[in-house]
């Protein structure tokens, strides 16, 4: 999807969103099941079930404080990215893979684990980069879970093929962790740039594997503008104002992400040529997130746009040693005024905004239709 299309979709979305978001009744998509591989943006409760000797912050309040009021294993004050996406698709009944109820029928199973990278643990070890002790299940391991789940849940090849054909699979975003771990542990932009082809290749390898299993619809959304995240801004802070863009984000880091996303888009184009009958989309999460940050920066609480709601210390209200969930980390009073929840993940409110920007256009391109209460609005009858 190019920039022009994004802008058109975005304008459409504002129209549609303003007129009818309260009145959506049904969404019908040409797929019935969702599977997601990723990190804390989409983890709906896996990371707290990964065995670990270190306590997991998301297992405690204030995680989940805004909704439902207790911790659910999501790394947010409420719901996260994929909860909203699934609802937009009309497929809201999700389960984290590590905590499924065998007697339930789910619309989607989530394999995402917070803090997980694309590349395998050995890659980081060999470069002296540490990965958090809790969670961190690399993409390849998430795919192994998926294969195990698939072969045990559906006994016949026909059932499996049928299920795959009726599914929509999400690969990421996740690669922000590969880059974030390296940058915050002293690796230079130039060095991390050399990881980019490896990250892209690993993602494409997984996409190809899923296509061989019968997947017909895939999205690889790319990565958000990491240079705006409080944990990056805090660790890589600079005295040189020229290192920052007009929003206060670190230019070098966002440039790295843009070039990484370009690399991914080129690889997706090649994959589309290789598999012309399969839908393989890029997700533009970068543009969606930047739009939300820009709106907030120029809004009434602009100074909060790059601060963590839950946390303490410095310009960005972030300190890795007094992370959200620890007794020394206070929580802001109005999380809805913030984009960032704990400095690494978004607030419930920000997730919901980002998702609206990303999923509305996806509904159109994926052939989903919706019926809207026509007494309220006729604007979106063409959607
Ligand atoms: C699993 O789902 C069944 C059917 O919805 C329900 O009765 C049961 O309480 C659930 N078990 C757990 C442990 O949540
Ligand atoms: C920024 O400037 C202050 C005061 O001149 C200095 O103490 C600090 O080390 C500098 N920080 C960086 C990251 O250069
Ligand atoms: C549309 O919404 C109005 C007001 O909320 C409600 O009274 C009406 O029954 C709805 N119509 C349909 C077809 O659902
Ligand atoms: C809504 O749109 C349909 C088709 O576009 C049209 O036939 C109908 O008259 C419209 N209804 C209202 C209330 O504008």
Short mmCIF file of C-alpha atoms and ligand atoms in Angstrom, two decimals:
data_model
loop_
_atom_site.label_atom_id
_atom_site.label_comp_id
_atom_site.label_asym_id
_atom_site.label_seq_id
_atom_site.Cartn_x
_atom_site.Cartn_y
_atom_site.Cartn_z
CA UNK A 1 0.00 0.00 0.00
CA UNK A 2 1.54 3.33 -0.95
CA UNK A 3 1.37 6.63 0.86
CA UNK A 4 -1.37 8.06 -1.41
CA UNK A 5 -3.62 5.13 -0.69
CA UNK A 6 -2.98 5.50 3.00
CA UNK A 7 -4.04 9.10 2.93
CA UNK A 8 -7.20 8.32 1.02
CA UNK A 9 -8.07 5.53 3.41
CA UNK A 10 -7.35 7.75 6.32
CA UNK A 11 -9.75 10.44 5.05
CA UNK A 12 -12.43 7.88 4.34
CA UNK A 13 -11.94 6.53 7.77
CA UNK A 14 -12.46 9.87 9.43
CA UNK A 15 -15.78 10.25 7.56
CA UNK A 16 -16.92 6.77 8.33
CA UNK A 17 -15.66 6.77 11.86
CA UNK A 18 -17.31 10.08 12.69
CA UNK A 19 -20.65 9.07 11.27
CA UNK A 20 -21.08 5.51 12.31
CA UNK A 21 -18.57 4.10 14.75
CA UNK A 22 -21.23 3.87 17.46
CA UNK A 23 -23.66 2.07 15.22
CA UNK A 24 -21.74 -0.78 13.62
CA UNK A 25 -23.88 -3.86 13.75
CA UNK A 26 -22.31 -6.67 11.77
CA UNK A 27 -19.08 -7.26 9.97
CA UNK A 28 -18.84 -10.11 7.53
CA UNK A 29 -15.39 -11.04 6.34
CA UNK A 30 -14.41 -13.82 3.93
CA UNK A 31 -12.57 -15.54 6.79
CA UNK A 32 -13.77 -16.89 10.14
CA UNK A 33 -10.59 -17.39 12.15
CA UNK A 34 -7.68 -15.25 13.27
CA UNK A 35 -4.17 -16.25 14.27
CA UNK A 36 -1.59 -13.82 15.51
CA UNK A 37 2.16 -14.08 16.02
CA UNK A 38 3.83 -11.13 17.66
CA UNK A 39 4.77 -9.33 20.85
CA UNK A 40 3.21 -7.33 23.66
CA UNK A 41 1.10 -5.22 21.29
CA UNK A 42 -1.02 -8.28 20.62
CA UNK A 43 -0.35 -10.63 23.55
CA UNK A 44 -3.71 -11.25 25.22
CA UNK A 45 -2.25 -13.24 28.13
CA UNK A 46 0.53 -15.58 27.03
CA UNK A 47 3.57 -13.98 28.63
CA UNK A 48 2.27 -14.46 32.17
CA UNK A 49 2.03 -18.22 31.46
CA UNK A 50 5.59 -18.60 30.22
CA UNK A 51 7.52 -20.25 33.07
CA UNK A 52 10.01 -17.79 34.54
CA UNK A 53 11.88 -17.17 37.76
CA UNK A 54 11.46 -13.42 37.37
CA UNK A 55 8.08 -11.89 38.17
CA UNK A 56 6.19 -10.65 35.13
CA UNK A 57 5.02 -7.02 35.49
CA UNK A 58 1.86 -7.65 33.48
CA UNK A 59 0.64 -10.17 36.05
CA UNK A 60 -0.03 -7.35 38.50
CA UNK A 61 -2.02 -4.16 38.76
CA UNK A 62 -1.94 -1.47 37.46
CA UNK A 63 -1.95 -3.61 34.26
CA UNK A 64 -5.59 -4.03 33.31
CA UNK A 65 -6.65 -1.20 35.60
CA UNK A 66 -8.89 0.67 33.13
CA UNK A 67 -10.46 -2.49 31.71
CA UNK A 68 -11.53 -4.92 33.08
CA UNK A 69 -10.10 -3.61 36.39
CA UNK A 70 -7.66 -6.46 37.08
CA UNK A 71 -4.58 -7.84 35.30
CA UNK A 72 -5.33 -10.11 32.33
CA UNK A 73 -1.76 -10.58 31.10
CA UNK A 74 -2.13 -7.79 28.56
CA UNK A 75 0.66 -5.19 28.68
CA UNK A 76 -1.71 -2.26 28.81
CA UNK A 77 -4.16 -0.56 31.16
CA UNK A 78 -6.94 -2.36 29.28
CA UNK A 79 -7.31 -4.06 25.95
CA UNK A 80 -4.63 -4.04 23.31
CA UNK A 81 -4.11 -3.84 19.61
CA UNK A 82 -5.52 -7.16 18.56
CA UNK A 83 -8.57 -7.09 20.83
CA UNK A 84 -9.71 -4.08 18.85
CA UNK A 85 -8.73 -5.59 15.53
CA UNK A 86 -10.65 -8.79 16.23
CA UNK A 87 -13.74 -6.81 17.21
CA UNK A 88 -13.47 -4.79 13.98
CA UNK A 89 -13.45 -8.07 12.04
CA UNK A 90 -16.52 -9.26 13.93
CA UNK A 91 -14.42 -12.06 15.47
CA UNK A 92 -13.95 -10.96 19.07
CA UNK A 93 -13.65 -14.26 20.93
CA UNK A 94 -9.88 -14.69 21.37
CA UNK A 95 -7.72 -16.95 23.50
CA UNK A 96 -4.06 -16.82 24.40
CA UNK A 97 -2.52 -20.10 23.23
CA UNK A 98 -1.06 -20.86 26.66
CA UNK A 99 -4.38 -20.48 28.40
CA UNK A 100 -7.04 -21.99 26.17
CA UNK A 101 -10.18 -23.71 27.37
CA UNK A 102 -10.49 -26.93 25.37
CA UNK A 103 -14.27 -26.87 25.47
CA UNK A 104 -14.57 -23.38 23.95
CA UNK A 105 -14.77 -22.42 20.28
CA UNK A 106 -12.59 -19.41 19.66
CA UNK A 107 -12.62 -16.97 16.74
CA UNK A 108 -8.90 -16.52 17.17
CA UNK A 109 -5.89 -17.96 18.92
CA UNK A 110 -3.05 -15.63 19.82
CA UNK A 111 0.52 -16.91 19.87
CA UNK A 112 2.07 -13.51 20.53
CA UNK A 113 4.22 -13.18 23.63
CA UNK A 114 5.24 -9.83 25.05
CA UNK A 115 8.91 -8.86 24.65
CA UNK A 116 9.50 -11.50 21.94
CA UNK A 117 11.85 -10.91 19.02
CA UNK A 118 11.84 -12.28 15.47
CA UNK A 119 15.36 -13.70 15.63
CA UNK A 120 16.36 -16.61 17.79
CA UNK A 121 17.89 -16.23 21.23
CA UNK A 122 21.31 -17.41 20.00
CA UNK A 123 21.53 -14.48 17.62
CA UNK A 124 21.36 -12.09 20.57
CA UNK A 125 23.58 -14.20 22.80
CA UNK A 126 26.34 -14.28 20.20
CA UNK A 127 26.30 -10.47 20.12
CA UNK A 128 26.15 -10.01 23.87
CA UNK A 129 22.60 -8.68 23.81
CA UNK A 130 20.40 -9.65 26.76
CA UNK A 131 16.76 -10.65 26.40
CA UNK A 132 14.34 -10.23 29.34
CA UNK A 133 14.21 -13.34 31.50
CA UNK A 134 10.43 -13.57 31.39
CA UNK A 135 8.59 -14.28 28.16
CA UNK A 136 10.54 -13.69 24.94
CA UNK A 137 9.38 -16.52 22.69
CA UNK A 138 10.94 -15.89 19.26
CA UNK A 139 8.82 -16.04 16.11
CA UNK A 140 10.15 -19.48 15.14
CA UNK A 141 9.02 -20.90 18.50
CA UNK A 142 5.59 -19.28 18.17
CA UNK A 143 5.25 -21.02 14.79
CA UNK A 144 6.14 -24.35 16.41
CA UNK A 145 3.34 -23.80 18.93
CA UNK A 146 0.99 -23.07 16.05
CA UNK A 147 1.91 -26.28 14.26
CA UNK A 148 1.44 -28.31 17.43
CA UNK A 149 -1.89 -26.67 18.08
CA UNK A 150 -3.02 -27.20 14.51
CA UNK A 151 -2.13 -30.86 14.28
CA UNK A 152 -3.73 -31.66 17.63
CA UNK A 153 -6.89 -29.56 17.16
CA UNK A 154 -7.71 -30.76 13.63
CA UNK A 155 -7.15 -34.40 12.95
CA UNK A 156 -7.60 -34.71 9.18
CA UNK A 157 -5.57 -32.93 6.48
CA UNK A 158 -8.84 -31.83 4.94
CA UNK A 159 -9.97 -30.16 8.17
CA UNK A 160 -6.61 -28.42 8.49
CA UNK A 161 -6.65 -27.21 4.90
CA UNK A 162 -10.18 -25.96 5.31
CA UNK A 163 -9.33 -24.11 8.50
CA UNK A 164 -6.26 -22.47 6.94
CA UNK A 165 -8.28 -21.37 3.93
CA UNK A 166 -10.77 -19.67 6.23
CA UNK A 167 -8.18 -17.91 8.35
CA UNK A 168 -6.40 -14.60 8.44
CA UNK A 169 -2.87 -14.74 9.82
CA UNK A 170 -0.95 -11.82 11.34
CA UNK A 171 2.83 -11.79 11.48
CA UNK A 172 3.84 -8.95 13.74
CA UNK A 173 4.50 -6.38 14.61
CA UNK A 174 7.29 -7.95 16.60
CA UNK A 175 10.59 -6.83 15.10
CA UNK A 176 10.71 -3.69 17.26
CA UNK A 177 12.09 -5.87 20.03
CA UNK A 178 15.02 -7.15 17.97
CA UNK A 179 15.95 -3.55 17.26
CA UNK A 180 15.04 -2.15 20.69
CA UNK A 181 17.11 -4.68 22.66
CA UNK A 182 20.16 -3.99 20.54
CA UNK A 183 19.86 -0.18 20.57
CA UNK A 184 19.21 0.10 24.30
CA UNK A 185 22.22 -2.10 25.02
CA UNK A 186 24.67 0.13 23.19
CA UNK A 187 24.67 -1.24 19.65
CA UNK A 188 25.00 1.50 17.05
CA UNK A 189 22.38 2.31 14.43
CA UNK A 190 24.88 1.13 11.79
CA UNK A 191 25.29 -2.23 13.45
CA UNK A 192 21.55 -2.72 13.97
CA UNK A 193 21.02 -1.80 10.32
CA UNK A 194 22.94 -4.98 9.46
CA UNK A 195 20.31 -7.04 11.36
CA UNK A 196 17.52 -5.74 9.13
CA UNK A 197 17.95 -8.18 6.21
CA UNK A 198 18.13 -11.06 8.70
CA UNK A 199 14.93 -9.95 10.41
CA UNK A 200 13.08 -9.52 7.12
CA UNK A 201 14.33 -12.85 5.80
CA UNK A 202 13.17 -14.63 8.98
CA UNK A 203 9.71 -13.06 8.69
CA UNK A 204 9.40 -14.03 5.03
CA UNK A 205 10.59 -17.55 5.79
CA UNK A 206 7.77 -17.90 8.32
CA UNK A 207 5.24 -16.44 5.87
CA UNK A 208 6.32 -18.98 3.26
CA UNK A 209 5.99 -21.79 5.79
CA UNK A 210 2.44 -20.72 6.63
CA UNK A 211 1.55 -20.48 2.93
CA UNK A 212 2.83 -24.01 2.46
CA UNK A 213 0.52 -25.07 5.30
CA UNK A 214 -2.36 -23.62 3.30
CA UNK A 215 -2.62 -19.99 4.45
CA UNK A 216 -4.40 -17.78 1.91
CA UNK A 217 -4.42 -14.44 3.76
CA UNK A 218 -1.47 -12.94 5.59
CA UNK A 219 -0.54 -9.54 6.87
CA UNK A 220 2.92 -8.42 7.97
CA UNK A 221 2.31 -4.99 9.43
CA UNK A 222 5.86 -3.68 9.80
CA UNK A 223 7.00 -1.78 12.84
CA UNK A 224 5.88 1.29 14.75
CA UNK A 225 8.11 4.42 15.03
CA UNK A 226 10.38 3.17 17.79
CA UNK A 227 12.17 6.54 17.92
CA UNK A 228 9.09 7.99 19.66
CA UNK A 229 8.91 5.38 22.43
CA UNK A 230 9.75 6.57 25.99
CA UNK A 231 12.14 3.66 26.65
CA UNK A 232 14.15 4.47 23.52
CA UNK A 233 14.01 8.24 24.08
CA UNK A 234 15.25 7.74 27.64
CA UNK A 235 18.07 5.33 26.87
CA UNK A 236 19.33 7.08 23.73
CA UNK A 237 18.74 10.67 24.84
CA UNK A 238 20.93 13.25 23.22
CA UNK A 239 21.95 16.84 23.96
CA UNK A 240 21.80 17.74 20.31
CA UNK A 241 18.39 19.13 19.36
CA UNK A 242 19.09 18.23 15.73
CA UNK A 243 18.79 14.57 16.66
CA UNK A 244 15.05 15.06 17.20
CA UNK A 245 12.23 15.63 14.74
CA UNK A 246 9.42 18.15 15.17
CA UNK A 247 7.47 15.72 17.37
CA UNK A 248 10.45 15.11 19.64
CA UNK A 249 11.17 11.62 18.31
CA UNK A 250 14.70 10.40 17.60
CA UNK A 251 15.30 10.78 13.88
CA UNK A 252 18.06 8.19 13.53
CA UNK A 253 15.93 5.48 15.12
CA UNK A 254 12.84 6.28 13.07
CA UNK A 255 14.95 6.41 9.90
CA UNK A 256 16.19 2.93 10.76
CA UNK A 257 12.62 1.71 11.21
CA UNK A 258 11.53 3.33 7.93
CA UNK A 259 14.34 1.63 6.04
CA UNK A 260 13.52 -1.66 7.78
CA UNK A 261 9.86 -1.29 6.81
CA UNK A 262 10.92 -0.51 3.21
CA UNK A 263 13.01 -3.65 3.15
CA UNK A 264 10.01 -5.62 4.39
CA UNK A 265 7.67 -4.10 1.81
CA UNK A 266 10.05 -5.00 -0.99
CA UNK A 267 10.22 -8.57 0.33
CA UNK A 268 6.41 -8.71 0.51
CA UNK A 269 6.19 -7.53 -3.11
CA UNK A 270 8.52 -10.35 -4.12
CA UNK A 271 6.49 -12.84 -2.11
CA UNK A 272 3.34 -11.63 -3.88
CA UNK A 273 5.01 -12.39 -7.21
CA UNK A 274 5.97 -15.82 -5.97
CA UNK A 275 2.42 -16.56 -4.73
CA UNK A 276 0.06 -14.54 -6.93
CA UNK A 277 -3.05 -16.27 -5.57
CA UNK A 278 -2.32 -15.56 -1.92
CA UNK A 279 -3.17 -12.28 -0.22
CA UNK A 280 -0.03 -10.97 1.49
CA UNK A 281 -0.35 -7.43 2.80
CA UNK A 282 1.85 -4.91 4.50
CA UNK A 283 0.21 -3.10 7.42
CA UNK A 284 1.50 0.49 7.69
CA UNK A 285 1.47 0.42 11.47
CA UNK A 286 4.25 3.02 11.29
CA UNK A 287 2.03 5.64 9.64
CA UNK A 288 -0.96 4.85 11.85
CA UNK A 289 1.01 5.20 15.05
CA UNK A 290 2.77 8.38 13.92
CA UNK A 291 -0.61 9.90 13.06
CA UNK A 292 -1.85 9.24 16.60
CA UNK A 293 1.34 10.68 18.12
CA UNK A 294 1.11 13.75 15.88
CA UNK A 295 -2.53 14.38 16.81
CA UNK A 296 -1.71 14.06 20.50
CA UNK A 297 1.38 16.29 20.26
CA UNK A 298 -0.66 19.17 18.85
CA UNK A 299 -3.59 18.54 21.20
CA UNK A 300 -4.35 20.10 24.60
CA UNK A 301 -2.12 17.63 26.48
CA UNK A 302 0.67 17.66 23.92
CA UNK A 303 3.41 17.45 26.54
CA UNK A 304 2.14 13.99 27.50
CA UNK A 305 2.43 12.53 24.00
CA UNK A 306 5.85 10.97 24.56
CA UNK A 307 5.53 10.24 28.29
CA UNK A 308 4.67 6.96 29.91
CA UNK A 309 1.49 6.98 31.99
CA UNK A 310 2.75 4.31 34.35
CA UNK A 311 6.30 4.95 35.46
CA UNK A 312 8.59 7.58 36.88
CA UNK A 313 11.69 9.55 36.09
CA UNK A 314 13.08 12.00 33.57
CA UNK A 315 11.48 13.77 30.68
CA UNK A 316 9.61 10.69 29.46
CA UNK A 317 8.46 9.36 32.81
CA UNK A 318 10.39 6.18 32.25
CA UNK A 319 13.02 4.31 34.24
CA UNK A 320 13.72 0.67 33.43
CA UNK A 321 14.71 0.01 37.05
CA UNK A 322 11.42 1.36 38.36
CA UNK A 323 9.23 -0.17 35.70
CA UNK A 324 5.44 -0.02 35.70
CA UNK A 325 4.07 -2.53 38.19
CA UNK A 326 6.85 -2.00 40.71
CA UNK A 327 5.92 -0.25 43.97
CA UNK A 328 8.04 2.80 43.06
CA UNK A 329 6.21 3.42 39.79
CA UNK A 330 3.18 5.71 40.08
CA UNK A 331 0.31 5.62 37.58
CA UNK A 332 -1.11 8.67 35.87
CA UNK A 333 -4.61 9.72 36.74
CA UNK A 334 -6.00 9.85 33.19
CA UNK A 335 -4.50 7.12 30.99
CA UNK A 336 -6.69 8.22 28.06
CA UNK A 337 -4.61 11.40 27.78
CA UNK A 338 -1.50 9.30 27.15
CA UNK A 339 -0.32 7.23 24.22
CA UNK A 340 2.27 5.24 26.10
CA UNK A 341 1.31 3.06 29.01
CA UNK A 342 4.55 1.66 30.48
CA UNK A 343 7.04 3.28 28.11
CA UNK A 344 7.16 0.22 25.82
CA UNK A 345 3.48 -0.45 25.11
CA UNK A 346 0.46 1.73 24.40
CA UNK A 347 -2.57 2.62 26.49
CA UNK A 348 -5.95 1.04 25.88
CA UNK A 349 -7.07 4.33 24.35
CA UNK A 350 -4.09 4.62 21.99
CA UNK A 351 -4.46 1.01 20.85
CA UNK A 352 -8.07 1.66 20.01
CA UNK A 353 -7.15 4.75 17.92
CA UNK A 354 -4.29 3.06 16.09
CA UNK A 355 -6.48 0.09 15.32
CA UNK A 356 -9.22 2.23 13.84
CA UNK A 357 -6.69 3.81 11.50
CA UNK A 358 -5.28 0.45 10.43
CA UNK A 359 -8.26 -1.86 10.35
CA UNK A 360 -10.81 0.33 8.60
CA UNK A 361 -8.83 0.32 5.36
CA UNK A 362 -8.04 -3.36 5.83
CA UNK A 363 -11.76 -4.16 6.01
CA UNK A 364 -12.17 -2.74 2.53
CA UNK A 365 -9.19 -4.41 0.95
CA UNK A 366 -9.99 -7.76 2.58
CA UNK A 367 -13.48 -7.88 1.19
CA UNK A 368 -15.32 -7.46 4.49
CA UNK A 369 -18.77 -5.91 4.43
CA UNK A 370 -20.72 -4.39 7.22
CA UNK A 371 -24.29 -3.48 7.86
CA UNK A 372 -24.84 -0.25 9.68
CA UNK A 373 -27.98 1.01 11.35
CA UNK A 374 -29.33 2.99 8.44
CA UNK A 375 -31.54 5.30 10.47
CA UNK A 376 -28.38 6.81 11.93
CA UNK A 377 -26.16 7.01 8.93
CA UNK A 378 -26.03 6.15 5.31
CA UNK A 379 -22.46 7.32 4.78
CA UNK A 380 -20.84 3.95 5.01
CA UNK A 381 -23.43 1.92 3.13
CA UNK A 382 -20.86 1.52 0.38
CA UNK A 383 -18.31 -0.12 2.67
C1 LIG B 1 -14.40 -23.78 29.84
O1 LIG B 1 -15.52 -23.52 29.03
C2 LIG B 1 -16.72 -24.16 29.50
C3 LIG B 1 -17.78 -23.95 28.43
O2 LIG B 1 -17.91 -22.59 28.06
C4 LIG B 1 -17.08 -23.58 30.85
O3 LIG B 1 -18.25 -24.19 31.35
C5 LIG B 1 -15.92 -23.82 31.83
O4 LIG B 1 -16.19 -23.18 33.06
C6 LIG B 1 -14.62 -23.27 31.26
N1 LIG B 1 -13.52 -23.66 32.10
C7 LIG B 1 -12.63 -22.77 32.58
C8 LIG B 1 -11.53 -23.33 33.42
O5 LIG B 1 -12.72 -21.58 32.37
C1 LIG B 2 24.44 16.43 28.19
O1 LIG B 2 24.98 17.60 28.77
C2 LIG B 2 25.19 17.52 30.18
C3 LIG B 2 25.64 18.88 30.70
O2 LIG B 2 26.49 19.50 29.79
C4 LIG B 2 26.19 16.39 30.46
O3 LIG B 2 26.38 16.27 31.86
C5 LIG B 2 25.64 15.08 29.91
O4 LIG B 2 26.58 14.05 30.08
C6 LIG B 2 25.32 15.22 28.43
N1 LIG B 2 24.63 14.04 28.00
C7 LIG B 2 24.88 13.44 26.84
C8 LIG B 2 24.07 12.22 26.53
O5 LIG B 2 25.71 13.84 26.05
C1 LIG B 3 -31.23 2.00 14.85
O1 LIG B 3 -30.90 2.76 16.00
C2 LIG B 3 -32.04 3.35 16.61
C3 LIG B 3 -31.56 4.26 17.72
O2 LIG B 3 -30.51 3.68 18.42
C4 LIG B 3 -32.97 2.24 17.09
O3 LIG B 3 -34.12 2.82 17.70
C5 LIG B 3 -33.40 1.39 15.92
O4 LIG B 3 -34.19 0.31 16.34
C6 LIG B 3 -32.16 0.86 15.17
N1 LIG B 3 -32.58 0.15 13.94
C7 LIG B 3 -32.19 -1.05 13.61
C8 LIG B 3 -32.66 -1.57 12.29
O5 LIG B 3 -31.45 -1.72 14.32
C1 LIG B 4 -29.09 5.07 1.65
O1 LIG B 4 -28.39 4.67 0.49
C2 LIG B 4 -29.14 3.89 -0.38
C3 LIG B 4 -28.25 3.40 -1.52
O2 LIG B 4 -27.05 4.12 -1.58
C4 LIG B 4 -30.32 4.70 -0.91
O3 LIG B 4 -31.12 3.93 -1.79
C5 LIG B 4 -31.18 5.13 0.28
O4 LIG B 4 -32.24 5.96 -0.17
C6 LIG B 4 -30.33 5.88 1.30
N1 LIG B 4 -31.13 6.15 2.50
C7 LIG B 4 -31.13 7.31 3.14
C8 LIG B 4 -31.97 7.38 4.38
O5 LIG B 4 -30.46 8.27 2.76
#
